[in-house]
PDB file of C-alpha atoms in Angstrom:
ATOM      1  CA  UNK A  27       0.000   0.000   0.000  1.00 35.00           C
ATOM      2  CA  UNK A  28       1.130   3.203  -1.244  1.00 32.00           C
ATOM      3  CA  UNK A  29       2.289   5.535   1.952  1.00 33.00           C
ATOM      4  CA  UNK A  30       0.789   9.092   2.039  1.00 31.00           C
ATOM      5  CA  UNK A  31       3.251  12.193   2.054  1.00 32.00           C
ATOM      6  CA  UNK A  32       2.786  14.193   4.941  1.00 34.00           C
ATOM      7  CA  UNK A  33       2.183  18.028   4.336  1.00 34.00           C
ATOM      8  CA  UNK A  34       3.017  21.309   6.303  1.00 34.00           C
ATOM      9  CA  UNK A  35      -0.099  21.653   8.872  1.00 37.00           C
ATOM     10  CA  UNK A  36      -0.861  25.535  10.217  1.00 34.00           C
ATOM     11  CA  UNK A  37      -0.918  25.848  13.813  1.00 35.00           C
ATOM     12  CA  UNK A  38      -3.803  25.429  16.005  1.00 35.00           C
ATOM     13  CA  UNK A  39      -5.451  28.686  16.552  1.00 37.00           C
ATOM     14  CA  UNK A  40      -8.365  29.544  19.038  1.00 36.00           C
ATOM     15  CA  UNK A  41     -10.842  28.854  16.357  1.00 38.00           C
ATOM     16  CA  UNK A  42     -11.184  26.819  13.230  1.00 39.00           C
ATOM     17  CA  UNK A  43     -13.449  27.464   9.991  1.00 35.00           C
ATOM     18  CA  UNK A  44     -16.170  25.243   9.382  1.00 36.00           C
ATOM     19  CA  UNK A  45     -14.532  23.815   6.230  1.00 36.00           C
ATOM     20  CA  UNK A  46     -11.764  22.956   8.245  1.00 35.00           C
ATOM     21  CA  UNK A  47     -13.303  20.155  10.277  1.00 37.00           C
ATOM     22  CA  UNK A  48     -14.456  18.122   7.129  1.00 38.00           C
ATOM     23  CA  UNK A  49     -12.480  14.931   6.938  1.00 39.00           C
ATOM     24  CA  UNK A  50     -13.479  14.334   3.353  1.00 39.00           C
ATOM     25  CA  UNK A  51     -13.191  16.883   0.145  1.00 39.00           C
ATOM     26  CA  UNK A  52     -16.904  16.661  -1.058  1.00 37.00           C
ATOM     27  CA  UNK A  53     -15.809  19.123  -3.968  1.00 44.00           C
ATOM     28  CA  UNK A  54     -14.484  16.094  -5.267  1.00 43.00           C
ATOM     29  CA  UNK A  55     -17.782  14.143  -6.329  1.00 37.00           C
ATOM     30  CA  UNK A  56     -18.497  17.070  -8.758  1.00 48.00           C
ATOM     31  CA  UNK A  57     -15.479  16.071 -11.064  1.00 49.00           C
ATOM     32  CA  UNK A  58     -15.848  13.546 -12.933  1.00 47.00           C
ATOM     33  CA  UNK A  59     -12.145  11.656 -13.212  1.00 50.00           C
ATOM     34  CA  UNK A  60     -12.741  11.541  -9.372  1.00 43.00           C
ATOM     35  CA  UNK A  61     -15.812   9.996  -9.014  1.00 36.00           C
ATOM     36  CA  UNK A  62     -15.328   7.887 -11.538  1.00 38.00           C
ATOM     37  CA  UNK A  63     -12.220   6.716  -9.426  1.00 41.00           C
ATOM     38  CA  UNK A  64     -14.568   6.403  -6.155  1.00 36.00           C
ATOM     39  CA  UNK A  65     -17.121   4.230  -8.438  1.00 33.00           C
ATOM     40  CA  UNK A  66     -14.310   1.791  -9.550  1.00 39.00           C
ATOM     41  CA  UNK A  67     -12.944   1.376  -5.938  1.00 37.00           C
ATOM     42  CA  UNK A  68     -12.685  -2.121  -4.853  1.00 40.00           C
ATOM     43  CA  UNK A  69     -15.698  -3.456  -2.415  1.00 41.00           C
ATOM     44  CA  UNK A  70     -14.870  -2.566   0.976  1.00 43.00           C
ATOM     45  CA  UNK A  71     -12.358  -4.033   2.558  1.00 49.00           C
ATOM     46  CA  UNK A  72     -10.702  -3.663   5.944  1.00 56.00           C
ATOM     47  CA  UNK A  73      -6.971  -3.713   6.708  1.00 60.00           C
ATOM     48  CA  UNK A  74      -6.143  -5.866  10.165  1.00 65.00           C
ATOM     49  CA  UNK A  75      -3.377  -6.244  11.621  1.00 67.00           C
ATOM     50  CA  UNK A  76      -0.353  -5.658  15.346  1.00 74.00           C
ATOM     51  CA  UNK A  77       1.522  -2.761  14.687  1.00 84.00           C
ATOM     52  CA  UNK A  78       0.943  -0.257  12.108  1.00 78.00           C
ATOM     53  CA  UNK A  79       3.380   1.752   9.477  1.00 83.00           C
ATOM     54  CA  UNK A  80       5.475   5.032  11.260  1.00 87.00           C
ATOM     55  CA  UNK A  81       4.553   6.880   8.645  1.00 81.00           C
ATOM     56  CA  UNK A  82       1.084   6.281   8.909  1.00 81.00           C
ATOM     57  CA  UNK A  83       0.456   6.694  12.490  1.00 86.00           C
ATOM     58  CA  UNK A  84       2.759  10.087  12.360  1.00 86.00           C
ATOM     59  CA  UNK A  85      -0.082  11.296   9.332  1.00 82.00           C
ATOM     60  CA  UNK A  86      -3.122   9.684  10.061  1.00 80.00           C
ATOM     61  CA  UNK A  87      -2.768  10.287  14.404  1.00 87.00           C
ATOM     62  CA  UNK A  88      -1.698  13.829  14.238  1.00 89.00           C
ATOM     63  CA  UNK A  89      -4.327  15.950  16.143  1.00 86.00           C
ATOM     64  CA  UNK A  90      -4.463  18.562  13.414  1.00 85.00           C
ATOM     65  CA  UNK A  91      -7.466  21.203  12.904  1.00 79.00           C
ATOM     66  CA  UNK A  92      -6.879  20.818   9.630  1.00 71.00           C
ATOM     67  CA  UNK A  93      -7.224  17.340   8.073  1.00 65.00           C
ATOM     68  CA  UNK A  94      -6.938  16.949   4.565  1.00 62.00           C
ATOM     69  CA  UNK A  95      -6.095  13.715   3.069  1.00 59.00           C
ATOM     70  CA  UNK A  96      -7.177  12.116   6.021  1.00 66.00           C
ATOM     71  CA  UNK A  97      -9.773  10.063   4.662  1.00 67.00           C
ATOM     72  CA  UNK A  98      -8.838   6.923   6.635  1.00 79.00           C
ATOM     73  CA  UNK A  99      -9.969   5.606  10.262  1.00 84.00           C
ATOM     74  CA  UNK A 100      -7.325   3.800  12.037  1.00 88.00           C
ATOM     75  CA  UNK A 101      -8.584   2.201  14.695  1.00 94.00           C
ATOM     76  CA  UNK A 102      -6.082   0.529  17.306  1.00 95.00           C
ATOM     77  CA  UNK A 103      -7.825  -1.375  20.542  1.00 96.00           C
ATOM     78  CA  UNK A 104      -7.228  -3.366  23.549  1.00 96.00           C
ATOM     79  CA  UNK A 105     -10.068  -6.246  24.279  1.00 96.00           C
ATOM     80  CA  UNK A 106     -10.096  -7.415  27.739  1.00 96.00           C
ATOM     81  CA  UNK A 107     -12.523 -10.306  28.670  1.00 96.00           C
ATOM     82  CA  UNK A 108     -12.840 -11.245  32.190  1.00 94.00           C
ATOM     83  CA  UNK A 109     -14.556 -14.683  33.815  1.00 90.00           C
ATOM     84  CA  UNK A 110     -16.927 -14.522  36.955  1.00 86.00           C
ATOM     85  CA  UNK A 111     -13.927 -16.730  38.242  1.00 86.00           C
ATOM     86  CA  UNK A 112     -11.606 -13.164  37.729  1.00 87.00           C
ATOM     87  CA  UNK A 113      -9.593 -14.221  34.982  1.00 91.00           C
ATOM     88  CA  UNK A 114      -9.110 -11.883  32.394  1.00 93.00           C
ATOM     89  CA  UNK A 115      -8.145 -12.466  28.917  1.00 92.00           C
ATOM     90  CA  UNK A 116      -6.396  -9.714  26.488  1.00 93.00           C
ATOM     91  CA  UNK A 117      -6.507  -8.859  23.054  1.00 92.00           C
ATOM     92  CA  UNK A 118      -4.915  -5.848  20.782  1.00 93.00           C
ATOM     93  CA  UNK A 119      -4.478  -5.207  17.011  1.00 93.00           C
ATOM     94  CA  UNK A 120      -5.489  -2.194  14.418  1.00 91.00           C
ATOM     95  CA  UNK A 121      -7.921  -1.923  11.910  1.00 89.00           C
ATOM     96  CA  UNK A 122      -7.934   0.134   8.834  1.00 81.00           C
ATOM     97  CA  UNK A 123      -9.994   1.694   6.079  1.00 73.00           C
ATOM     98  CA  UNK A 124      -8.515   0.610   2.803  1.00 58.00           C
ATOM     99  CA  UNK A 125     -10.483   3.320   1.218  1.00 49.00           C
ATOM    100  CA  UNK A 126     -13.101   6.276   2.340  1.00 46.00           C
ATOM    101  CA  UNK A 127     -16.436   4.265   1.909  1.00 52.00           C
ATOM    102  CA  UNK A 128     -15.547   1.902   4.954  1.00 56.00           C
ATOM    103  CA  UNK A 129     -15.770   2.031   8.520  1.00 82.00           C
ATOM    104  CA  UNK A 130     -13.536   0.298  10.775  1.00 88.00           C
ATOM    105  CA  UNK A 131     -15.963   1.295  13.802  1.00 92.00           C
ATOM    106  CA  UNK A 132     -18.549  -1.008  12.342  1.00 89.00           C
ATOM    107  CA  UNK A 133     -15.747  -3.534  11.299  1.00 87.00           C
ATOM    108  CA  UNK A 134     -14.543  -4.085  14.409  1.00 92.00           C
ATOM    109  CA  UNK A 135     -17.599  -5.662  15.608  1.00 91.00           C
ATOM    110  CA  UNK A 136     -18.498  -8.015  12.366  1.00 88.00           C
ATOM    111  CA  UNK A 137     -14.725  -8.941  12.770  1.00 86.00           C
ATOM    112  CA  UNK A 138     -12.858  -8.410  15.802  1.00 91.00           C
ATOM    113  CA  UNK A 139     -15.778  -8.951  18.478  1.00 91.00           C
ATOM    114  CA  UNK A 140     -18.944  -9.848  16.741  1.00 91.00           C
ATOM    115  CA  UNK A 141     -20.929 -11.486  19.446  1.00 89.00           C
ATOM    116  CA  UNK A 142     -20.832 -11.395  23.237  1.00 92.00           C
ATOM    117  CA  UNK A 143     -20.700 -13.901  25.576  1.00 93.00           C
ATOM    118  CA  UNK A 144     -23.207 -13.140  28.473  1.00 91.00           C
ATOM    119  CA  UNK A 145     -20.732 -15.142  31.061  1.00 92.00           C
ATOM    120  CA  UNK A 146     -18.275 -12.693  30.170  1.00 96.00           C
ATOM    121  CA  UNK A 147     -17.289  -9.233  30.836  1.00 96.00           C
ATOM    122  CA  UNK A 148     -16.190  -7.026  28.441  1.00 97.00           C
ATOM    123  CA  UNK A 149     -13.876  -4.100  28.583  1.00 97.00           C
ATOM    124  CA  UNK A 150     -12.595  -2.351  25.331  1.00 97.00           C
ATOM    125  CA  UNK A 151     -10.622   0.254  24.611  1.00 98.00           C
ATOM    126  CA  UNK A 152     -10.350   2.079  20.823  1.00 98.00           C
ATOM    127  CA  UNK A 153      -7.380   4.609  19.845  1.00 97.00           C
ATOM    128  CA  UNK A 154      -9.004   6.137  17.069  1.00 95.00           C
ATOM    129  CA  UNK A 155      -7.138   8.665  14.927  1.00 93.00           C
ATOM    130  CA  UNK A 156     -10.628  10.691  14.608  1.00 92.00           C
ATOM    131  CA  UNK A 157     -14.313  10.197  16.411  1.00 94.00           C
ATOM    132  CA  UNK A 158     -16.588   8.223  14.688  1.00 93.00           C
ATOM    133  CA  UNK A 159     -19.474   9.318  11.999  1.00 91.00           C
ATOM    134  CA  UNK A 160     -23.186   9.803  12.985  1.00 94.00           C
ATOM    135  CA  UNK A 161     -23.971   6.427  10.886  1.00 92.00           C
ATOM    136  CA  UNK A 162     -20.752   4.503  13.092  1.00 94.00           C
ATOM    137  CA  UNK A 163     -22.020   6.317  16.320  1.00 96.00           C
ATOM    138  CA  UNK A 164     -25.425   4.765  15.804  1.00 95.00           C
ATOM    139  CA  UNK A 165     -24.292   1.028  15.305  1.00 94.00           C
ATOM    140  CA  UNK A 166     -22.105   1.450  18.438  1.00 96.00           C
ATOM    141  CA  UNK A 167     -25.479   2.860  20.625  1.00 97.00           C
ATOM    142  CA  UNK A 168     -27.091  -0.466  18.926  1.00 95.00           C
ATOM    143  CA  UNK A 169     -24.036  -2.803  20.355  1.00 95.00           C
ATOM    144  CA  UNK A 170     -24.335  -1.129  23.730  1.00 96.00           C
ATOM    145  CA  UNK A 171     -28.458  -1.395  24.176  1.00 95.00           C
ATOM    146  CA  UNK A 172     -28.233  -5.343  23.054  1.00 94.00           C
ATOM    147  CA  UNK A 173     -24.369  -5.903  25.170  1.00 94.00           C
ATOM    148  CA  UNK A 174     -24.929  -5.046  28.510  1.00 93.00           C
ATOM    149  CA  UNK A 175     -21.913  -6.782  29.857  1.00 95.00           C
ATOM    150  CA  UNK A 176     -19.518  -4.182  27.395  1.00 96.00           C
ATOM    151  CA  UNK A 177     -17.862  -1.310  28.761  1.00 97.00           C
ATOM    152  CA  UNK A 178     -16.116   1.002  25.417  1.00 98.00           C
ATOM    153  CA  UNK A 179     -13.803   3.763  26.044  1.00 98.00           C
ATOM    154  CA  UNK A 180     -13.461   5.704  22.925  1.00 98.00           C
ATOM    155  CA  UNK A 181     -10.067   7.681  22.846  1.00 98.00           C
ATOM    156  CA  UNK A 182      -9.965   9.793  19.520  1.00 97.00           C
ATOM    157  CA  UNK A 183      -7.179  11.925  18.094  1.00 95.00           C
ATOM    158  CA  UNK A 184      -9.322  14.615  16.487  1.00 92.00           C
ATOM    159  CA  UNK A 185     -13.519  15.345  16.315  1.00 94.00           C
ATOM    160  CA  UNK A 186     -14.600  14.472  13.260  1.00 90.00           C
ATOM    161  CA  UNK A 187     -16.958  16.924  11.154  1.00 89.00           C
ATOM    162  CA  UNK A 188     -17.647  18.670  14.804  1.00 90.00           C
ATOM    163  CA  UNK A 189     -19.612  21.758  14.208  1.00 89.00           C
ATOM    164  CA  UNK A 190     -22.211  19.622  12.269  1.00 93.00           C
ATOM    165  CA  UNK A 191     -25.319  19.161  14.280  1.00 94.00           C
ATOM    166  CA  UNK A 192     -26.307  15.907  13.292  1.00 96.00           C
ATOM    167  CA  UNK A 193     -22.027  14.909  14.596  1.00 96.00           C
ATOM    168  CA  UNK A 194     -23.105  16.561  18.117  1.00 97.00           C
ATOM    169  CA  UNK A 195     -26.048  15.076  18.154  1.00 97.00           C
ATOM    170  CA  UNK A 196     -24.436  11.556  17.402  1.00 96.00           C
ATOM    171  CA  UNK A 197     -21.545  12.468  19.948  1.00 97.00           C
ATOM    172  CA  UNK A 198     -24.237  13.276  22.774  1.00 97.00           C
ATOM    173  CA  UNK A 199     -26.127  10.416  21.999  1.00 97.00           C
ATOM    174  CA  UNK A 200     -22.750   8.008  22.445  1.00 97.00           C
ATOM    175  CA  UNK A 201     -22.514   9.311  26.327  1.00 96.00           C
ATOM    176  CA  UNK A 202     -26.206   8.732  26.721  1.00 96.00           C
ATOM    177  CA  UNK A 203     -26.178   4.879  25.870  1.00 96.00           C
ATOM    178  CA  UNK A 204     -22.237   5.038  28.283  1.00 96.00           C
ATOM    179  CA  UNK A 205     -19.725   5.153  26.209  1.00 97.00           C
ATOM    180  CA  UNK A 206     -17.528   6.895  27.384  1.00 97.00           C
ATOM    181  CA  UNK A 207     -15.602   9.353  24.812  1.00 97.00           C
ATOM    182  CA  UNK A 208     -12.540  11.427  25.505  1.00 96.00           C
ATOM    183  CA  UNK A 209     -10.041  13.582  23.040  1.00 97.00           C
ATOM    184  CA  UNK A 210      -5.992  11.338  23.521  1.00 96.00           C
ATOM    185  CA  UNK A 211      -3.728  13.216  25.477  1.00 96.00           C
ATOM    186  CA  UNK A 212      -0.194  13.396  24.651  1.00 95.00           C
ATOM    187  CA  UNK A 213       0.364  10.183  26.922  1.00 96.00           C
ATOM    188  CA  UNK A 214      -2.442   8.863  24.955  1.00 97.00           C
ATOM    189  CA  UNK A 215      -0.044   9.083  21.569  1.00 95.00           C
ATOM    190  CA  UNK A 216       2.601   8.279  23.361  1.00 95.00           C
ATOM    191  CA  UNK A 217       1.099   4.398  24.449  1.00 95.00           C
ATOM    192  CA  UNK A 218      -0.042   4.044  20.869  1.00 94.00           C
ATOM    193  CA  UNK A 219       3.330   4.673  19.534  1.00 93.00           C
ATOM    194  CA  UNK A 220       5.009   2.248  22.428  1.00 91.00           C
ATOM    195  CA  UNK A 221       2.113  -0.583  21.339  1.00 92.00           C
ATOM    196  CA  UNK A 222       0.792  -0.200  18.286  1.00 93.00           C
ATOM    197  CA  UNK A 223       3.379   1.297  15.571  1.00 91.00           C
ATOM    198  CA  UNK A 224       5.844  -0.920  13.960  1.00 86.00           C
ATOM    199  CA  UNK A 225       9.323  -0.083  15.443  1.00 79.00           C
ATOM    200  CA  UNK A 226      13.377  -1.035  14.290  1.00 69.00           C
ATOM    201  CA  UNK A 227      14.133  -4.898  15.325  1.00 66.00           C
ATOM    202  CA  UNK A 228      15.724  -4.843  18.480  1.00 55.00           C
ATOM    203  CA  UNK A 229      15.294  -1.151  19.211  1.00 58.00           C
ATOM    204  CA  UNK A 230      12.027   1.063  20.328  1.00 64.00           C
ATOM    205  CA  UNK A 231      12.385   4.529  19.967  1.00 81.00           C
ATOM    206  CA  UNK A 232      10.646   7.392  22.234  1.00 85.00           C
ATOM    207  CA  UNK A 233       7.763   9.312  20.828  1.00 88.00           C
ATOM    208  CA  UNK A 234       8.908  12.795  19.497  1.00 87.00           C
ATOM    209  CA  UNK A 235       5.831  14.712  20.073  1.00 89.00           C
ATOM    210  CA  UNK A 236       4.820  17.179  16.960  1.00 89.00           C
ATOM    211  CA  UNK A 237       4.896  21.142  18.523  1.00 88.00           C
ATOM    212  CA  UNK A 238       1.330  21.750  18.376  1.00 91.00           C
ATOM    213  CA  UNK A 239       0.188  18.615  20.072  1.00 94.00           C
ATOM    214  CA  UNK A 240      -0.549  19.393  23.380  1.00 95.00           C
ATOM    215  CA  UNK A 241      -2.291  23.024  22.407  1.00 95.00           C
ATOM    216  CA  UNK A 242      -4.312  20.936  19.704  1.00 94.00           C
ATOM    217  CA  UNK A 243      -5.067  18.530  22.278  1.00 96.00           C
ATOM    218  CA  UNK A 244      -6.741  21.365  24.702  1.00 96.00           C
ATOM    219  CA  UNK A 245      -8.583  23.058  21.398  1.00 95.00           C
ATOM    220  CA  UNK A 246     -10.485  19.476  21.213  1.00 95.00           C
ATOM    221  CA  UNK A 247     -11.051  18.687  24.503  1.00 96.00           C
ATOM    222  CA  UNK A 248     -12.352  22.105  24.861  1.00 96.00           C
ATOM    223  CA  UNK A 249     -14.962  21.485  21.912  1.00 96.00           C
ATOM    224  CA  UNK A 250     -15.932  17.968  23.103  1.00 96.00           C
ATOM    225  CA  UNK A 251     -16.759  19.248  26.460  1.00 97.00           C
ATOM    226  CA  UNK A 252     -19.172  22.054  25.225  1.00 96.00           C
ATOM    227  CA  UNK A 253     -20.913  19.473  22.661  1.00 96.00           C
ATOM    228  CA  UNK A 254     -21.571  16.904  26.075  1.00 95.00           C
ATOM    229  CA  UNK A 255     -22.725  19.394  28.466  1.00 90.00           C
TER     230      UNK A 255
END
């Protein structure tokens, strides 16, 4: 798979425009070459696997305002199933969108975890490199009514579309059914990097935080808070 060039991102400023917060370039159905290329994508597929690509997790993670050429989800998680007897059994990987027209929120549950045991208790955890869609939000609020014995932490990177009222209302309606949903702290990054990124054999490097991600981080954590309140 081809890997995407990273480009210059402005710096995080108080406010962002509207057409900043889109994660996908809708300007891009009106040509025809393009849409064209969306039509003859192959059917959806998702891409599984331990560790994912530097390169991608330095693009596709970084909590920019501004996210063009984003139009991936990366999802990394950590499944842990306890026993009544206390035992708990534990699980991790990534999944990815191998083009925009999937959803590795959804996928996660046809593949990763797609039933529940009702013996069993269920903790999971996502790293998601942006919060999920109003259609993704709404199959997670089904999983929770019918699963009971799951607990989700969702821990995203960046909001996704957030001045949209049907994304607030989606985001609101995620807290309501208990997930719980948080913006990743720089620590957050930081045990991604350490778990799920691909490093040199024999050697782990330290996370090099970007400049802006810690005033980035506060920017969406502000806006999160004043959408669940």
């Amino acid at each position: 798979m081809a890997q995407k060039e990273e480009a210059t991102e402005p710096a995080a400023a108080a406010a962002a425009p509207a057409s900043q917060n889109g994660e996908e370039d809708l300007d891009d159905l009106a040509n025809p070459e393009k849409l064209k290329e969306l039509i003859e994508l192959p059917p959806f597929e998702i891409v599984k696997g331990e560790r994912l690509p530097v390169n991608f997790f330095k693009f596709q993670f970084r909590n920019v305002e501004y996210s063009s050429g984003r139009n991936k989800t990366f999802l990394c998680y950590v499944v842990e199933v306890q026993s009544k007897g206390g035992q708990v059994q534990a699980s991790r990987g990534y999944l990815e969108d191998e083009h925009a027209a999937a959803h590795a929120e959804e996928a996660f549950f046809n593949t990763i975890l797609p039933a529940f045991d009702p013996a069993l208790q269920y903790n999971v955890t996502w790293y998601v490199s942006s919060s999920p869609c109003a259609a993704c939000a709404d199959r997670i609020i089904k999983t929770l009514s019918k699963s009971k014995n799951l607990r989700l932490l969702i821990l995203v990177g960046r909001l996704f579309m957030w001045e949209e009222p049907e994304i607030q209302a989606a985001l609101r309606k995620l807290k309501e059914a208990g997930c719980r949903l948080r913006i990743m702290k720089p620590q957050d990054f930081e045990y991604v990097w350490q778990n799920f990124v691909e490093q040199e054999e024999g050697e782990s490097k330290a996370f090099q935080p970007w400049e802006d991600l810690q005033e980035n981080f506060l920017y969406y954590e502000e806006k999160l808070a004043d959408i669940l309140k």
